[in-house]
mmCIF file of C-alpha atoms and ligand atoms in Angstrom:
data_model
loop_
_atom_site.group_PDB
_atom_site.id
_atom_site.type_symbol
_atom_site.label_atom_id
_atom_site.label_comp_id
_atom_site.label_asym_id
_atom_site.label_seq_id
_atom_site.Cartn_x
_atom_site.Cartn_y
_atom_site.Cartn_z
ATOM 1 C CA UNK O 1 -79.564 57.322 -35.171
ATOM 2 C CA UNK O 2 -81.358 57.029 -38.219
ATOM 3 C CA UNK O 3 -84.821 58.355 -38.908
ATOM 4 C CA UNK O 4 -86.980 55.392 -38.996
ATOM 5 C CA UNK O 5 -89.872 54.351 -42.212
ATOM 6 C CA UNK O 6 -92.006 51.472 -42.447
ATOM 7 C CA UNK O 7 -94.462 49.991 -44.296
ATOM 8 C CA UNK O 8 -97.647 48.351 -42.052
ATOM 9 C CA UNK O 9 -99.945 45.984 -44.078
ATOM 10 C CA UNK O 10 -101.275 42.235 -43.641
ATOM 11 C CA UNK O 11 -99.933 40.629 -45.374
ATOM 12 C CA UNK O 12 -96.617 42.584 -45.802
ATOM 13 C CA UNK O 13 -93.842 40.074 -46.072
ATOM 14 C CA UNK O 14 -93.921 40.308 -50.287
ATOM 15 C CA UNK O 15 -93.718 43.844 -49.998
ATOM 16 C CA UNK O 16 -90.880 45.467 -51.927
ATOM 17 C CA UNK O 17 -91.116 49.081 -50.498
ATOM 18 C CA UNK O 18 -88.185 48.582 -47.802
ATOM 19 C CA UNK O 19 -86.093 47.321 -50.805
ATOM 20 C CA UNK O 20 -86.713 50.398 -53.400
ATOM 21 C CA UNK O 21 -86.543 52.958 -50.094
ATOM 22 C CA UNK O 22 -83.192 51.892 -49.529
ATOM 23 C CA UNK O 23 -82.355 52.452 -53.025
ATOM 24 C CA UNK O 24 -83.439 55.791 -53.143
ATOM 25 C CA UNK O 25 -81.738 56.483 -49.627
ATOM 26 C CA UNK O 26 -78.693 55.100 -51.288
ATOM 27 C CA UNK O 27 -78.581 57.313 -54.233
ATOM 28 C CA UNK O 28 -79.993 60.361 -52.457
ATOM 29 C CA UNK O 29 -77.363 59.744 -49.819
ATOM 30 C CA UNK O 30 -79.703 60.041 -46.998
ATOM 31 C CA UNK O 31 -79.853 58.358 -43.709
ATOM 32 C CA UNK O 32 -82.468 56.157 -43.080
ATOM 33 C CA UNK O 33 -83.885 52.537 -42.094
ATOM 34 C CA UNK O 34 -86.743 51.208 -43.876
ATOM 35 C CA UNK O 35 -89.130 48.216 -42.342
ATOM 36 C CA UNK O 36 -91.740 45.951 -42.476
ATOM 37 C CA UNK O 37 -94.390 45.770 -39.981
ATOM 38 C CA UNK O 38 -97.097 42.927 -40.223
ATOM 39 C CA UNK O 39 -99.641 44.827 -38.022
ATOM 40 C CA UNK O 40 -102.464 42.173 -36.682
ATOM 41 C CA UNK O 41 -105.836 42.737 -38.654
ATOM 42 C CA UNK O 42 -107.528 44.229 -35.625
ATOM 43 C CA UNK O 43 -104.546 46.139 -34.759
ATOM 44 C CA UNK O 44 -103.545 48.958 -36.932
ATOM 45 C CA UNK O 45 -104.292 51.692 -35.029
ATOM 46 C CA UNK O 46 -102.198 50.345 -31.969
ATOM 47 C CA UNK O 47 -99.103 49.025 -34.442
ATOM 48 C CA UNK O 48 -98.924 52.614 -35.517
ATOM 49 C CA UNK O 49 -98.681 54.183 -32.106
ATOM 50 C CA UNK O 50 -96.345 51.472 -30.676
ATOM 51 C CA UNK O 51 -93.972 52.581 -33.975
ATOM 52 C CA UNK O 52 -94.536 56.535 -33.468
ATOM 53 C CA UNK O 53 -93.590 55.693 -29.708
ATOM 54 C CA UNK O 54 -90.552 54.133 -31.134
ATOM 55 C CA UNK O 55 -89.602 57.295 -32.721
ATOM 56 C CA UNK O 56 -90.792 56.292 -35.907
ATOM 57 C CA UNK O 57 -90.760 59.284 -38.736
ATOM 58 C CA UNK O 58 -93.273 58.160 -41.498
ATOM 59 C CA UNK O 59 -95.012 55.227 -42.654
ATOM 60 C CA UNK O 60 -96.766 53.828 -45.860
ATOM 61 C CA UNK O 61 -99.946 52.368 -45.591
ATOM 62 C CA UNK O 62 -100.617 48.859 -47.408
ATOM 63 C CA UNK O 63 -103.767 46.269 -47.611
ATOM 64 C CA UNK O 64 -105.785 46.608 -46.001
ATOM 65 C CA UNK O 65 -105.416 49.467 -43.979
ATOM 66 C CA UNK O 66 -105.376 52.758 -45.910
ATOM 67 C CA UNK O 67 -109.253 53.415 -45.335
ATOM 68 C CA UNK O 68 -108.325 53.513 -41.436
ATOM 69 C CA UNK O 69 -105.146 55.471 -41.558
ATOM 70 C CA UNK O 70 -107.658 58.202 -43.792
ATOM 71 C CA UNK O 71 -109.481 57.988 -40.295
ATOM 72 C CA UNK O 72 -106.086 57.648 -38.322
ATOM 73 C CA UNK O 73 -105.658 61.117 -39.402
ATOM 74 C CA UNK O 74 -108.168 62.671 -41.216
ATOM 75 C CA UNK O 75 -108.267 65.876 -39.753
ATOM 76 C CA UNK O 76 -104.917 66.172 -40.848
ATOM 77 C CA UNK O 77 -104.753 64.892 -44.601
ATOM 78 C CA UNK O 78 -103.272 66.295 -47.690
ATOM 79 C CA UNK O 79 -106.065 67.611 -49.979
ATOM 80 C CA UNK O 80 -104.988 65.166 -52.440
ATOM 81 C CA UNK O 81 -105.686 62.450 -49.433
ATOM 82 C CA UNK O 82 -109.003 63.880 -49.261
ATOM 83 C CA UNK O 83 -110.235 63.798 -52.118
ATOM 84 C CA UNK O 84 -109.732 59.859 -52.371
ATOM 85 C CA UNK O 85 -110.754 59.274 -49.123
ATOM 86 C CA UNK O 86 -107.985 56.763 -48.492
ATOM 87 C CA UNK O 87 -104.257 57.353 -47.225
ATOM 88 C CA UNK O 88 -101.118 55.489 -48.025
ATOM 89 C CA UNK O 89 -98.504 57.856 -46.544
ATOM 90 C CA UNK O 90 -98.045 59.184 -42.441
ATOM 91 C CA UNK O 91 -95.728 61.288 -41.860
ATOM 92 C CA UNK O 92 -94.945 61.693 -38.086
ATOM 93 C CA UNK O 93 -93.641 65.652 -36.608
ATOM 94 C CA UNK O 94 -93.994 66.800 -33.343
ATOM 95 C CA UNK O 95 -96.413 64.626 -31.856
ATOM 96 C CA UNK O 96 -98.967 65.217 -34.965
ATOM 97 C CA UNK O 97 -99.696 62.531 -37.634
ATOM 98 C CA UNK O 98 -100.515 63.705 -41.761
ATOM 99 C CA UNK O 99 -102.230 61.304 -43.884
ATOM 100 C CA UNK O 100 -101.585 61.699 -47.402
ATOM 101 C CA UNK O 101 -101.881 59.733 -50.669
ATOM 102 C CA UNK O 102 -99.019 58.818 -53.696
ATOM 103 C CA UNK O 103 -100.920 56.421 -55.662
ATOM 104 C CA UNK O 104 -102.636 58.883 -57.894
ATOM 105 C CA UNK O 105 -99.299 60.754 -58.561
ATOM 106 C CA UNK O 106 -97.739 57.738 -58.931
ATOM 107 C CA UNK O 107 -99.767 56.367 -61.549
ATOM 108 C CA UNK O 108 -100.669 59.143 -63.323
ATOM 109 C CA UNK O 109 -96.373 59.876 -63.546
ATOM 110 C CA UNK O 110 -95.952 56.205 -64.750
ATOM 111 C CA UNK O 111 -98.525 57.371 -67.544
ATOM 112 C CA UNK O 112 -98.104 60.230 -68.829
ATOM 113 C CA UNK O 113 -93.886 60.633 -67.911
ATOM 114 C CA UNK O 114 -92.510 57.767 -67.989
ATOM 115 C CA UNK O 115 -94.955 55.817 -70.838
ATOM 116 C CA UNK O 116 -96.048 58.912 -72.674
ATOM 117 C CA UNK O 117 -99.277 58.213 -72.371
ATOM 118 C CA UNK O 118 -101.977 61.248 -73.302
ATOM 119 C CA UNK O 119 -105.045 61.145 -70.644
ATOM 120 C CA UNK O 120 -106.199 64.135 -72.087
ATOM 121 C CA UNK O 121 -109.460 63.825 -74.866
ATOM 122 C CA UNK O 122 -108.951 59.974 -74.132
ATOM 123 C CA UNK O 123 -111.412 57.241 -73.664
ATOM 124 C CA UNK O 124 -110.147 55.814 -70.698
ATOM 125 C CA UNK O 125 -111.625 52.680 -68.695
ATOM 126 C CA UNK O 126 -110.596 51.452 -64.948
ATOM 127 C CA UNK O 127 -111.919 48.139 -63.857
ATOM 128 C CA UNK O 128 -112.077 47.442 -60.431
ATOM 129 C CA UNK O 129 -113.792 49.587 -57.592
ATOM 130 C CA UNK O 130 -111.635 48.134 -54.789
ATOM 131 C CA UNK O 131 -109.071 50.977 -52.923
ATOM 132 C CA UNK O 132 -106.697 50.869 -55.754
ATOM 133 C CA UNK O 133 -109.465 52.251 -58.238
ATOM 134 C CA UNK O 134 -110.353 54.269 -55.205
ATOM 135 C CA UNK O 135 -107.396 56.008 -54.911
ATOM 136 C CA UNK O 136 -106.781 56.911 -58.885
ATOM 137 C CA UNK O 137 -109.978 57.813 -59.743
ATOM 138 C CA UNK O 138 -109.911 61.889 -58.784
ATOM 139 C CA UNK O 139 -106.576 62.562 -60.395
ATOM 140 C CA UNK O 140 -107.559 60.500 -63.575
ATOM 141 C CA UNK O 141 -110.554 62.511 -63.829
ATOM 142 C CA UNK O 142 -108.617 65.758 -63.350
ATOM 143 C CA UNK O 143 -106.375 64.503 -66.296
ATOM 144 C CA UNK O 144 -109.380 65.390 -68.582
ATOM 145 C CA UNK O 145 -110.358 61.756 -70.657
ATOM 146 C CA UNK O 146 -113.273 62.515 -73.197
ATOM 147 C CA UNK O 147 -114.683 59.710 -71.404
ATOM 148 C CA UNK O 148 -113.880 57.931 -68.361
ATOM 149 C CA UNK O 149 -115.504 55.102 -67.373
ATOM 150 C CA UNK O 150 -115.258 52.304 -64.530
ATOM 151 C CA UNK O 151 -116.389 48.845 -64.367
ATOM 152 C CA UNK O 152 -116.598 46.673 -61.589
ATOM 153 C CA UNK O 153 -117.644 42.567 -60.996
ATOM 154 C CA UNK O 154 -119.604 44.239 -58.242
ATOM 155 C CA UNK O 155 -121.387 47.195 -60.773
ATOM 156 C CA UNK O 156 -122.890 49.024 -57.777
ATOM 157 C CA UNK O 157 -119.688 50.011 -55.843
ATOM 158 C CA UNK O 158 -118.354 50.623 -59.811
ATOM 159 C CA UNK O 159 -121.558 53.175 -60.226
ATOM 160 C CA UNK O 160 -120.782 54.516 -57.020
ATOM 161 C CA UNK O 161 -117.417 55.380 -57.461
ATOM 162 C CA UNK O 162 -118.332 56.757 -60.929
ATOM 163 C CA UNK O 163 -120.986 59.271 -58.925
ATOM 164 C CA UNK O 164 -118.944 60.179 -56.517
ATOM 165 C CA UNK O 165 -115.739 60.951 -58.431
ATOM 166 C CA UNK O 166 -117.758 62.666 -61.165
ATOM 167 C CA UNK O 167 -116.374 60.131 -63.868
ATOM 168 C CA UNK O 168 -119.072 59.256 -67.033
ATOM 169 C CA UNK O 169 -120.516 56.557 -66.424
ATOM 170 C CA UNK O 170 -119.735 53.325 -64.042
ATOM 171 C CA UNK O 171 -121.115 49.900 -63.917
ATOM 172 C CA UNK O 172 -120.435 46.216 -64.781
ATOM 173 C CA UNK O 173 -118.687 44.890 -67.735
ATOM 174 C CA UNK O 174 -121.766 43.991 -69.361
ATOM 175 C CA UNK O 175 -122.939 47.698 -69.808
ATOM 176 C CA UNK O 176 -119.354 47.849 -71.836
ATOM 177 C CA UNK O 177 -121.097 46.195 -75.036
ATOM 178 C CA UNK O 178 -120.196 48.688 -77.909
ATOM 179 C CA UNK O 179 -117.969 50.587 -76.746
ATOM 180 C CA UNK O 180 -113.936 51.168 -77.154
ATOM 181 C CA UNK O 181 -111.004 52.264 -75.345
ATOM 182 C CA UNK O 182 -107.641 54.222 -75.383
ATOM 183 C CA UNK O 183 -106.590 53.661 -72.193
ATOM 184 C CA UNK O 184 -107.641 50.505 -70.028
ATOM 185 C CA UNK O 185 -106.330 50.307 -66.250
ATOM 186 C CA UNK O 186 -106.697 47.396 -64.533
ATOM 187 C CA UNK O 187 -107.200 48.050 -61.018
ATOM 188 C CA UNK O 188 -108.667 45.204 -59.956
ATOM 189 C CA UNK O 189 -106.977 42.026 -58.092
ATOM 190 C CA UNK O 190 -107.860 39.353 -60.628
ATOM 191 C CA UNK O 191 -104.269 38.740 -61.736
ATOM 192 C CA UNK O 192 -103.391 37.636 -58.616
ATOM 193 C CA UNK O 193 -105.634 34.830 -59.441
ATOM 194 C CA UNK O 194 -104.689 34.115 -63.076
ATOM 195 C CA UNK O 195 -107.761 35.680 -63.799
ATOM 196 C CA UNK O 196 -108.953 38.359 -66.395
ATOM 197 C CA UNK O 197 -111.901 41.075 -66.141
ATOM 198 C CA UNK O 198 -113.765 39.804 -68.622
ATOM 199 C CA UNK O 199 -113.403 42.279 -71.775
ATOM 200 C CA UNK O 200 -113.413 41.303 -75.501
ATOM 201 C CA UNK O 201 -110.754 42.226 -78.060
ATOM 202 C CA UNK O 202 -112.749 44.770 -79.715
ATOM 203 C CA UNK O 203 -112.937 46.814 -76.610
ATOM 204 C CA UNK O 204 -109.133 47.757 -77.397
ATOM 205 C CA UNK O 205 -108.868 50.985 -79.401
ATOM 206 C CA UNK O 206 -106.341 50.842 -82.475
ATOM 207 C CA UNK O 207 -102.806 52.397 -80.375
ATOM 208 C CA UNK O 208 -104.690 51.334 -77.027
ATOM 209 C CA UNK O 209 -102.270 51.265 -74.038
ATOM 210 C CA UNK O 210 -103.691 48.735 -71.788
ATOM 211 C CA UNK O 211 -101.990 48.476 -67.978
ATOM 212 C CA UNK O 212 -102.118 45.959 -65.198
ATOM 213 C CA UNK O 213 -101.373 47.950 -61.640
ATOM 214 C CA UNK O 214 -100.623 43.949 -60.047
ATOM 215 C CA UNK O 215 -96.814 44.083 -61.173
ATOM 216 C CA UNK O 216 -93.810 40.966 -61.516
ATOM 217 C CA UNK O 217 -96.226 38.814 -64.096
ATOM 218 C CA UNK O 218 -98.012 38.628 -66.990
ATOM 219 C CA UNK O 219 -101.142 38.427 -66.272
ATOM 220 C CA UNK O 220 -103.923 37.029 -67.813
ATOM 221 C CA UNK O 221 -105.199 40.968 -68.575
ATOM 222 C CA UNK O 222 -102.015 41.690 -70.588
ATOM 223 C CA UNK O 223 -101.771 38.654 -72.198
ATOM 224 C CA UNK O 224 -105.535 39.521 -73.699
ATOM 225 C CA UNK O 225 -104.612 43.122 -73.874
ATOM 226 C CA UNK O 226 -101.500 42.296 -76.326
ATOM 227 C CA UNK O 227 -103.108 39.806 -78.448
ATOM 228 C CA UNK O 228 -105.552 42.861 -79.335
ATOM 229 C CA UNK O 229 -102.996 44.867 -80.441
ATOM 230 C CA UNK O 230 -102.604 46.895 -77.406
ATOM 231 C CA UNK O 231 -99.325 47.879 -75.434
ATOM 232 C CA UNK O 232 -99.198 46.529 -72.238
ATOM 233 C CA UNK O 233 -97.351 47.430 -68.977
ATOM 234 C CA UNK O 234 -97.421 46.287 -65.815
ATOM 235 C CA UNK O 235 -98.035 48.331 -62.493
ATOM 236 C CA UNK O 236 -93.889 48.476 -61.339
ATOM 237 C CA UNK O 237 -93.741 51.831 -62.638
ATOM 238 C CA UNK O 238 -96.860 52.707 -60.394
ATOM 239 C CA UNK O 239 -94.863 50.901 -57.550
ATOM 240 C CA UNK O 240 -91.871 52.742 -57.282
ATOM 241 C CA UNK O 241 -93.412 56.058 -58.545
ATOM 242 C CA UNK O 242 -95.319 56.413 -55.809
ATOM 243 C CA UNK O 243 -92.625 54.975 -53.162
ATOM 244 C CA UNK O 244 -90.544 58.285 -54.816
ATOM 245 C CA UNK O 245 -93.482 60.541 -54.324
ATOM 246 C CA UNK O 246 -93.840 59.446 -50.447
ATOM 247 C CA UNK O 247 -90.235 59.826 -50.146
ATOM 248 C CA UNK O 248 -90.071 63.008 -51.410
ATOM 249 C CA UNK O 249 -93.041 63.604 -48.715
ATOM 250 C CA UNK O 250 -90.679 62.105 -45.923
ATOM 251 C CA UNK O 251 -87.328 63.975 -47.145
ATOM 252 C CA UNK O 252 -87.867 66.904 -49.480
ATOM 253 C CA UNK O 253 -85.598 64.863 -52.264
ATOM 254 C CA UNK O 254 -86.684 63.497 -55.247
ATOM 255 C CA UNK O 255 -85.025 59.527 -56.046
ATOM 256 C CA UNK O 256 -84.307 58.918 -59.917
ATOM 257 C CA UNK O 257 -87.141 56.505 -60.274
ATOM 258 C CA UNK O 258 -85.706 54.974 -63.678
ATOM 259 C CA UNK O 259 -82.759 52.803 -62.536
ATOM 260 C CA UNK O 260 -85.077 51.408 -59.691
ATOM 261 C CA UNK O 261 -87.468 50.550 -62.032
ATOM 262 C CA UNK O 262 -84.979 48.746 -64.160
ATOM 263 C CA UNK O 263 -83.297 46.871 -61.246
ATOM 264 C CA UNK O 264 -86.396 45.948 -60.307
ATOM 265 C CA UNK O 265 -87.658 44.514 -63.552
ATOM 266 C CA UNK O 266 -84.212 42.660 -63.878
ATOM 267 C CA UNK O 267 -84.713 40.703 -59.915
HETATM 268 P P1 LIG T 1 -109.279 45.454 -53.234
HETATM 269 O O1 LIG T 1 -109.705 46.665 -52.493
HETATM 270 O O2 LIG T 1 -109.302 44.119 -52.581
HETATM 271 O O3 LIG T 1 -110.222 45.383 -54.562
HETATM 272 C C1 LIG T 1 -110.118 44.315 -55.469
HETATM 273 C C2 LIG T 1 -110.896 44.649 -56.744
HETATM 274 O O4 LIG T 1 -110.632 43.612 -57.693
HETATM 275 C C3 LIG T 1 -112.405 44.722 -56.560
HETATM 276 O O5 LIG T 1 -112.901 45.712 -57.419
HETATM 277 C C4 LIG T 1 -112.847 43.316 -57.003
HETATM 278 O O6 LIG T 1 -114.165 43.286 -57.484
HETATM 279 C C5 LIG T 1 -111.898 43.077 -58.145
HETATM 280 N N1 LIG T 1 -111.684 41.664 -58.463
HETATM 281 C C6 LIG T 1 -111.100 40.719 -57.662
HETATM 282 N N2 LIG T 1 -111.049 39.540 -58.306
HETATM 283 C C7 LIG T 1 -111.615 39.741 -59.532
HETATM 284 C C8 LIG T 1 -111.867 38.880 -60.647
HETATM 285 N N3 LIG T 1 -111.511 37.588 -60.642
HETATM 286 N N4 LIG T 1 -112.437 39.417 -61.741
HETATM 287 C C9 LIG T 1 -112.783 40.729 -61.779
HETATM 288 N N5 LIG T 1 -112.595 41.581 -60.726
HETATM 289 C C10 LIG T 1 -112.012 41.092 -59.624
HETATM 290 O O7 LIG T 1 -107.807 45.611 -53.806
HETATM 291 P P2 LIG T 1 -107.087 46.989 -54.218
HETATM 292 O O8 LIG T 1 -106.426 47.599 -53.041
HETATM 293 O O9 LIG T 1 -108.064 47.794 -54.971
HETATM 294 O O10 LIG T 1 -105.911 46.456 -55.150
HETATM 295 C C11 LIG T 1 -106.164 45.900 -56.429
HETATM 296 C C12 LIG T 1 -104.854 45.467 -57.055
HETATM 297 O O11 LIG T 1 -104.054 46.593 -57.377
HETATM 298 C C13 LIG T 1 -104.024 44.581 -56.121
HETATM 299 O O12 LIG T 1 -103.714 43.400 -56.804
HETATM 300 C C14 LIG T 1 -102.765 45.382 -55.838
HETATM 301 O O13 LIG T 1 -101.625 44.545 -55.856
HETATM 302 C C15 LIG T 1 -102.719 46.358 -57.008
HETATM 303 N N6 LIG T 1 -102.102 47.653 -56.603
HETATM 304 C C16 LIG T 1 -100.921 48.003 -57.196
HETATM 305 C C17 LIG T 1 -100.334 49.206 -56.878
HETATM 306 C C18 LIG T 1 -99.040 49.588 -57.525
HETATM 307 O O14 LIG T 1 -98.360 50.467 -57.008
HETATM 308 N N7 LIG T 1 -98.686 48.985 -58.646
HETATM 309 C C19 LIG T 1 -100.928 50.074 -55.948
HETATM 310 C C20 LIG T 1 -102.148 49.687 -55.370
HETATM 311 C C21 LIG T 1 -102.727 48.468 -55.700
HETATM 312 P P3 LIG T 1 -115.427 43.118 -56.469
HETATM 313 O O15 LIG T 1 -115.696 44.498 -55.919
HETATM 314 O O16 LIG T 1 -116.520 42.613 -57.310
HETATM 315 O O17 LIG T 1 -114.994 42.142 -55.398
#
């Protein structure tokens, strides 16, 4: 039989993990099926034994569970896991349950290998303070920006985050006033609602690279972002990068992510 993924999340029905897994199954040539599990909201815990039970092999971990699969398995995480406190990868061996985390890898690899991005001496900026921020802030910081700072509609959790994760400075977008960036990351949600963090188009360095992680539009961010000058990308790359990472977790074999990425962008 083969081994069996999944990805558990509410909602998970738009998700299109199951859809780039079997593509890198496919072209890998390994044997595997690849679900979606809609696990009630008060019910992750028990979704992911009844699926371990069922001989299940490894999951990813979607909204808005990933804080309680860090506590699913926390004393069993990756260090990378640890240090962003939030998981979005189990992997499932004899009886035991890891928690680790491809989101950091995966955007930091859509940055710097696939878009050619330098984090290094950069001014970089991530809005948003939500799990998504959450889970790029430690590896962004390890890139080494000159300055890295977060903003948040909520500036407390965005000055928390920036404490925590030892970034320059965090707050709200007011305390941006002044100030210009390389790099701006859009971690936040407000695309889904047609809605922009609310920047102006000075903020955008001259070269800026400006990136949405909400993928499939053009959202109201990028459409600011490029009428500043800036290049903008949306957050596919992030997608299937870290999908490869976690299935390089699972199987020890690293997918081609650029002809997913393409196929993807062409649906
Ligand atoms: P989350 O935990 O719900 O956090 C949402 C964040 O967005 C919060 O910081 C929230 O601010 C902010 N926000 C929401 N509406 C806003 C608005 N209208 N204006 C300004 N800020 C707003 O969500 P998440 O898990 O961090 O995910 C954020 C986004 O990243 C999602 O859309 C998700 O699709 C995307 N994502 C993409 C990838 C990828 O692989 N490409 C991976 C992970 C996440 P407050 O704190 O003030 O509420």
């Amino acid at each position: 039989m083969a081994d069996r993924y999944a990805v558990i999340g509410h909602p998970v029905a738009h998700s299109k993990s199951p859809w780039i897994h079997a593509e890198f199954a496919r072209q890998t040539h390994q044997g595997l099926d690849y679900a979606r599990i809609e696990a009630p909201l008060d019910g992750f815990e028990r979704t992911v034994e009844e699926f371990r039970a069922a001989g299940g092999s490894g999951a990813n971990v979607t909204l808005p569970f990933k804080a309680q699969a860090f506590l699913y398995c926390k004393d069993a995480v990756t260090d990378r896991a640890r240090a962003v406190g939030v998981v979005n990868t189990l992997i499932f061996e004899k009886g035991a349950a890891r928690g680790d985390n491809t989101d950091g890898v995966g955007l930091l690899r859509d940055l710097t290998v696939n878009l050619g991005c330098k984090l290094a001496g950069a001014r970089v900026l991530l809005m948003g303070a939500g799990g998504a921020a959450q889970g790029v802030l430690a590896p962004l910081v390890a890139a080494g920006p000159r300055r890295l700072v977060v903003a948040n509609r909520t500036a407390d959790k965005a000055r928390a985050l920036a404490r925590r994760y030892g970034a320059s400075a965090g707050g709200g977008y007011e305390d941006l006033r002044g100030e210009q960036f390389d790099v701006l990351l859009n971690a936040t949600s407000a695309g889904l609602a047609d809605e922009a963090p609310p920047l102006a188009a000075g903020q955008f360095a001259s070269g800026a690279l400006a990136y949405d992680m909400v993928y499939g539009r053009d959202t109201p961010f990028l459409v600011l972002a490029r009428a500043a000058g800036a290049a903008t990308h949306d957050g596919i790359g992030m997608l299937v990068e870290q999908a490869a990472e976690s299935f390089f977790v699972w199987r020890g074999v690293r997918p081609d992510t650029a002809p997913v990425v393409a196929a993807l962008r062409g649906r």
